[in-house]
């Protein structure tokens, strides 16, 4: 059973809804984004969805569109870690530690 399946089973047993959060990676900058991500579990997040910034987020609402613009303005390019280079490459089958899934839009 995956960690997501396990978490949702636990929530069902507790008869409570999941707190699923969304954060755009790199918004408003690398350090702040990382601090937000690290703080979400302690703040009660059950699932964290991490959005990769891209230039054409037409299907998203204004808040996510602006988050993408801020991240890209801060030069937070998808797939690049300022300290360690590429994070996840297209077609990669194994994810970094702690990543349970990846949705990647067509280029």
XYZ file of C-alpha atoms in Angstrom:
107
model
C 0.000 0.000 0.000
C 1.381 3.441 -0.925
C 1.816 6.207 1.623
C -1.127 8.041 0.054
C -3.372 4.993 0.332
C -2.226 4.468 3.911
C -2.887 8.099 4.834
C -6.376 8.111 3.309
C -7.196 4.828 5.086
C -6.102 6.387 8.394
C -8.250 9.452 7.736
C -11.240 7.253 6.941
C -10.768 5.425 10.250
C -10.641 8.813 11.997
C -13.774 9.897 10.101
C -12.130 13.122 8.967
C -11.337 14.807 5.714
C -7.799 15.250 4.443
C -6.091 18.605 4.418
C -4.553 18.612 0.936
C -2.345 21.638 0.327
C -0.934 23.111 -2.871
C 2.277 25.092 -3.133
C 4.024 26.334 -6.254
C 7.692 25.357 -6.057
C 9.971 28.355 -5.825
C 7.276 30.879 -4.880
C 8.313 33.497 -3.878
C 11.898 32.174 -3.891
C 13.851 29.007 -3.163
C 14.499 29.486 0.569
C 10.980 30.644 1.448
C 9.387 27.922 -0.655
C 11.507 25.270 1.054
C 10.627 26.633 4.514
C 6.908 26.550 3.630
C 7.141 22.960 2.390
C 9.013 21.821 5.479
C 6.451 23.513 7.745
C 3.300 22.082 6.169
C 3.312 18.672 7.905
C 3.584 20.283 11.353
C 0.770 22.645 10.364
C -1.516 19.656 9.749
C -1.161 18.963 6.027
C -2.039 15.361 5.163
C -0.999 15.632 1.516
C 1.220 18.229 -0.155
C 0.814 18.892 -3.848
C 3.855 20.670 -5.235
C 3.220 22.544 -8.447
C 6.093 23.108 -10.839
C 6.135 26.678 -12.173
C 5.568 27.041 -15.877
C 4.948 29.893 -18.263
C 1.396 29.152 -19.410
C -0.817 28.195 -16.426
C -4.055 29.085 -18.264
C -6.157 26.395 -16.567
C -5.246 27.673 -13.094
C -6.883 30.515 -11.247
C -5.283 33.908 -10.603
C -3.596 32.927 -7.316
C -1.718 30.023 -8.901
C -0.987 32.031 -12.051
C 0.632 34.744 -9.917
C 2.559 32.133 -7.903
C 3.979 30.780 -11.175
C 4.994 34.261 -12.286
C 6.699 34.976 -8.931
C 8.579 31.665 -9.016
C 9.742 32.141 -12.589
C 10.715 35.760 -11.874
C 12.838 34.393 -9.007
C 14.479 32.121 -11.628
C 13.018 28.965 -10.087
C 13.109 26.848 -13.228
C 11.375 23.427 -13.105
C 13.835 20.592 -12.771
C 16.716 22.726 -11.507
C 17.912 22.990 -7.936
C 20.196 25.998 -7.466
C 22.498 23.972 -5.212
C 22.362 20.475 -6.717
C 21.325 20.696 -10.374
C 18.419 18.724 -11.939
C 15.772 17.263 -9.601
C 13.376 15.162 -11.711
C 13.821 14.542 -15.406
C 11.057 13.633 -17.879
C 10.391 9.904 -17.920
C 12.214 9.311 -14.651
C 10.781 6.230 -12.950
C 12.217 6.779 -9.464
C 11.369 9.927 -7.570
C 13.386 11.751 -4.930
C 12.850 10.616 -1.351
C 9.404 11.603 -0.105
C 7.800 11.980 -3.550
C 4.914 9.567 -4.107
C 3.795 10.634 -7.543
C 4.358 13.100 -10.329
C 1.956 14.722 -12.778
C 3.835 16.091 -15.731
C 1.972 18.038 -18.420
C 2.893 17.531 -22.050
C 5.546 19.974 -23.237
